[in-house]
mmCIF file of C-alpha atoms in Angstrom:
data_model
loop_
_atom_site.group_PDB
_atom_site.id
_atom_site.type_symbol
_atom_site.label_atom_id
_atom_site.label_comp_id
_atom_site.label_asym_id
_atom_site.label_seq_id
_atom_site.Cartn_x
_atom_site.Cartn_y
_atom_site.Cartn_z
ATOM 1 C CA UNK A 105 197.222 138.070 -46.258
ATOM 2 C CA UNK A 106 196.862 141.124 -48.364
ATOM 3 C CA UNK A 107 198.472 144.435 -48.492
ATOM 4 C CA UNK A 108 196.296 147.296 -48.192
ATOM 5 C CA UNK A 109 197.392 150.730 -47.999
ATOM 6 C CA UNK A 110 200.822 149.603 -48.025
ATOM 7 C CA UNK A 111 200.267 147.542 -45.070
ATOM 8 C CA UNK A 112 200.232 143.746 -44.517
ATOM 9 C CA UNK A 113 197.207 142.342 -43.189
ATOM 10 C CA UNK A 114 196.752 138.588 -41.969
ATOM 11 C CA UNK A 115 193.090 137.711 -42.000
ATOM 12 C CA UNK A 116 193.571 136.166 -38.235
ATOM 13 C CA UNK A 117 193.518 139.219 -35.804
ATOM 14 C CA UNK A 118 195.670 137.052 -33.246
ATOM 15 C CA UNK A 119 198.045 136.638 -35.889
ATOM 16 C CA UNK A 120 198.009 140.318 -36.958
ATOM 17 C CA UNK A 121 198.526 141.310 -33.111
ATOM 18 C CA UNK A 122 201.425 139.072 -33.156
ATOM 19 C CA UNK A 123 203.113 140.461 -36.333
ATOM 20 C CA UNK A 124 202.329 144.235 -35.059
ATOM 21 C CA UNK A 125 203.951 143.291 -32.119
ATOM 22 C CA UNK A 126 206.871 141.403 -32.985
ATOM 23 C CA UNK A 127 207.697 144.098 -35.741
ATOM 24 C CA UNK A 128 207.250 146.970 -32.819
ATOM 25 C CA UNK A 129 209.713 144.945 -30.634
ATOM 26 C CA UNK A 130 212.275 144.926 -33.549
ATOM 27 C CA UNK A 131 212.101 148.373 -34.219
ATOM 28 C CA UNK A 132 212.638 149.109 -30.540
ATOM 29 C CA UNK A 133 215.681 147.237 -30.830
ATOM 30 C CA UNK A 134 214.188 145.225 -27.457
ATOM 31 C CA UNK A 135 214.575 141.258 -28.862
ATOM 32 C CA UNK A 136 215.131 138.823 -31.303
ATOM 33 C CA UNK A 137 211.799 137.580 -33.129
ATOM 34 C CA UNK A 138 211.897 133.807 -33.949
ATOM 35 C CA UNK A 139 209.617 132.647 -36.816
ATOM 36 C CA UNK A 140 206.034 133.002 -37.096
ATOM 37 C CA UNK A 141 203.818 130.363 -37.941
ATOM 38 C CA UNK A 142 201.041 131.802 -40.029
ATOM 39 C CA UNK A 143 197.649 130.036 -40.234
ATOM 40 C CA UNK A 144 196.473 130.279 -43.755
ATOM 41 C CA UNK A 145 193.290 128.197 -43.268
ATOM 42 C CA UNK A 146 192.640 125.561 -40.703
ATOM 43 C CA UNK A 147 193.473 122.711 -42.611
ATOM 44 C CA UNK A 148 196.628 124.460 -44.795
ATOM 45 C CA UNK A 149 200.086 123.966 -43.623
ATOM 46 C CA UNK A 150 200.947 127.160 -42.053
ATOM 47 C CA UNK A 151 203.618 129.894 -43.755
ATOM 48 C CA UNK A 152 206.588 130.432 -42.226
ATOM 49 C CA UNK A 153 207.533 134.480 -41.432
ATOM 50 C CA UNK A 154 210.891 135.342 -40.513
ATOM 51 C CA UNK A 155 211.184 138.932 -39.171
ATOM 52 C CA UNK A 156 214.735 141.088 -38.718
ATOM 53 C CA UNK A 157 215.789 144.678 -38.042
ATOM 54 C CA UNK A 158 218.293 146.036 -40.581
ATOM 55 C CA UNK A 159 220.010 149.645 -40.244
ATOM 56 C CA UNK A 160 219.410 151.398 -43.284
ATOM 57 C CA UNK A 161 221.643 154.326 -42.514
ATOM 58 C CA UNK A 162 224.129 153.053 -44.840
ATOM 59 C CA UNK A 163 221.801 151.270 -47.175
ATOM 60 C CA UNK A 164 220.179 152.861 -50.161
ATOM 61 C CA UNK A 165 216.787 150.917 -50.311
ATOM 62 C CA UNK A 166 214.856 152.637 -53.071
ATOM 63 C CA UNK A 167 211.530 151.079 -52.460
ATOM 64 C CA UNK A 168 211.449 153.189 -49.239
ATOM 65 C CA UNK A 169 212.128 156.235 -47.524
ATOM 66 C CA UNK A 170 214.955 156.590 -45.255
ATOM 67 C CA UNK A 171 213.983 155.514 -41.903
ATOM 68 C CA UNK A 172 216.862 154.450 -39.468
ATOM 69 C CA UNK A 173 215.573 151.102 -38.489
ATOM 70 C CA UNK A 174 213.452 149.405 -40.657
ATOM 71 C CA UNK A 175 212.326 145.325 -40.786
ATOM 72 C CA UNK A 176 212.932 143.166 -43.570
ATOM 73 C CA UNK A 177 210.239 140.343 -43.891
ATOM 74 C CA UNK A 178 210.829 136.840 -45.238
ATOM 75 C CA UNK A 179 208.002 134.921 -45.869
ATOM 76 C CA UNK A 180 208.042 130.921 -46.926
ATOM 77 C CA UNK A 181 205.307 128.667 -48.128
ATOM 78 C CA UNK A 182 206.423 125.844 -46.644
ATOM 79 C CA UNK A 183 204.850 123.655 -49.734
ATOM 80 C CA UNK A 184 206.767 125.358 -52.009
ATOM 81 C CA UNK A 185 210.629 125.443 -50.642
ATOM 82 C CA UNK A 186 211.686 122.373 -51.726
ATOM 83 C CA UNK A 187 211.456 121.176 -55.442
ATOM 84 C CA UNK A 188 211.667 117.642 -53.776
ATOM 85 C CA UNK A 189 207.952 115.859 -54.228
ATOM 86 C CA UNK A 190 206.622 112.991 -52.453
ATOM 87 C CA UNK A 191 206.862 111.132 -55.491
ATOM 88 C CA UNK A 192 210.576 111.265 -56.154
ATOM 89 C CA UNK A 193 211.295 110.735 -52.771
ATOM 90 C CA UNK A 194 209.004 107.378 -52.307
ATOM 91 C CA UNK A 195 210.268 106.150 -55.450
ATOM 92 C CA UNK A 196 214.087 106.456 -54.421
ATOM 93 C CA UNK A 197 213.984 105.539 -50.520
ATOM 94 C CA UNK A 198 210.895 103.574 -50.292
ATOM 95 C CA UNK A 199 208.882 105.861 -48.376
ATOM 96 C CA UNK A 200 205.459 105.560 -47.613
ATOM 97 C CA UNK A 201 203.207 108.795 -48.429
ATOM 98 C CA UNK A 202 203.087 109.650 -44.838
ATOM 99 C CA UNK A 203 206.871 109.736 -44.336
ATOM 100 C CA UNK A 204 207.544 111.376 -47.593
ATOM 101 C CA UNK A 205 205.078 114.266 -46.636
ATOM 102 C CA UNK A 206 206.894 114.359 -43.439
ATOM 103 C CA UNK A 207 210.247 114.408 -45.019
ATOM 104 C CA UNK A 208 208.840 117.500 -47.173
ATOM 105 C CA UNK A 209 207.726 119.391 -43.935
ATOM 106 C CA UNK A 210 210.715 118.849 -41.859
ATOM 107 C CA UNK A 211 212.813 120.504 -45.159
ATOM 108 C CA UNK A 212 210.681 123.362 -45.388
ATOM 109 C CA UNK A 213 210.836 123.854 -42.030
ATOM 110 C CA UNK A 214 207.955 122.535 -39.943
ATOM 111 C CA UNK A 215 208.701 121.233 -36.326
ATOM 112 C CA UNK A 216 207.616 118.014 -35.271
ATOM 113 C CA UNK A 217 204.946 119.360 -33.375
ATOM 114 C CA UNK A 218 203.923 121.386 -36.320
ATOM 115 C CA UNK A 219 203.446 118.453 -38.286
ATOM 116 C CA UNK A 220 201.500 116.787 -35.625
ATOM 117 C CA UNK A 221 199.386 119.569 -35.033
ATOM 118 C CA UNK A 222 198.902 120.127 -39.241
ATOM 119 C CA UNK A 223 198.333 116.020 -39.794
ATOM 120 C CA UNK A 224 195.900 115.651 -36.214
ATOM 121 C CA UNK A 225 197.925 113.164 -35.291
ATOM 122 C CA UNK A 226 200.329 112.871 -32.031
ATOM 123 C CA UNK A 227 203.910 113.838 -31.967
ATOM 124 C CA UNK A 228 204.589 110.327 -31.122
ATOM 125 C CA UNK A 229 203.044 109.150 -34.246
ATOM 126 C CA UNK A 230 205.413 111.527 -35.988
ATOM 127 C CA UNK A 231 208.345 110.502 -33.944
ATOM 128 C CA UNK A 232 208.058 107.073 -35.079
ATOM 129 C CA UNK A 233 207.753 107.954 -38.793
ATOM 130 C CA UNK A 234 210.708 109.483 -38.602
ATOM 131 C CA UNK A 235 212.657 107.324 -37.109
ATOM 132 C CA UNK A 236 211.581 104.637 -40.010
ATOM 133 C CA UNK A 237 212.606 107.454 -42.570
ATOM 134 C CA UNK A 238 215.728 107.884 -40.748
ATOM 135 C CA UNK A 239 216.498 104.002 -41.340
ATOM 136 C CA UNK A 240 214.999 104.382 -45.034
ATOM 137 C CA UNK A 241 217.056 107.490 -45.698
ATOM 138 C CA UNK A 242 220.256 106.205 -44.074
ATOM 139 C CA UNK A 243 220.948 109.570 -41.926
ATOM 140 C CA UNK A 244 221.092 109.740 -38.001
ATOM 141 C CA UNK A 245 219.756 113.435 -37.675
ATOM 142 C CA UNK A 246 216.838 115.726 -38.626
ATOM 143 C CA UNK A 247 219.909 118.186 -39.869
ATOM 144 C CA UNK A 248 221.394 115.337 -41.842
ATOM 145 C CA UNK A 249 218.018 114.283 -43.387
ATOM 146 C CA UNK A 250 217.490 118.201 -44.246
ATOM 147 C CA UNK A 251 221.037 118.514 -45.422
ATOM 148 C CA UNK A 252 220.284 115.332 -47.350
ATOM 149 C CA UNK A 253 217.115 116.661 -48.987
ATOM 150 C CA UNK A 254 218.244 120.335 -50.038
ATOM 151 C CA UNK A 255 221.251 119.120 -51.662
ATOM 152 C CA UNK A 256 220.669 116.410 -53.662
ATOM 153 C CA UNK A 257 219.222 115.760 -57.335
ATOM 154 C CA UNK A 258 215.598 116.452 -56.210
ATOM 155 C CA UNK A 259 216.461 120.417 -56.222
ATOM 156 C CA UNK A 260 218.300 120.497 -59.686
ATOM 157 C CA UNK A 261 214.997 120.745 -61.621
ATOM 158 C CA UNK A 262 211.543 122.237 -60.313
#
């Protein structure tokens, strides 16, 4: 992913088309776009991209010409969102390396399907690991798991 001539370019043509279409739909006020997953390489965890339209008539944005509608883009690198490390999660909750990686991935917004695809495993295997994580971390849902990790001491120091 690069910026060329003030335009965001994505190396995968399919992702580029999806991004362009999503931005146009937002500008045309036709839809709400869910987050997009942008693959960097086949082996890497995808970037998460969220797009939202903003009304700029009442806002002063010094870095853009005044336009009635604009799109703001939030880009999230899933491996850098949480300061919790797999090592600290393993130590604190006695998780396996795979379970700790699952926790980090969920904390960073990936779905079970995304994780299964990234790890070349079945969703059922990921669900089995998740059940073990729930037991070890004493939580009952993915929401509780993510909240627990994001509000824990793991995130106090990078």
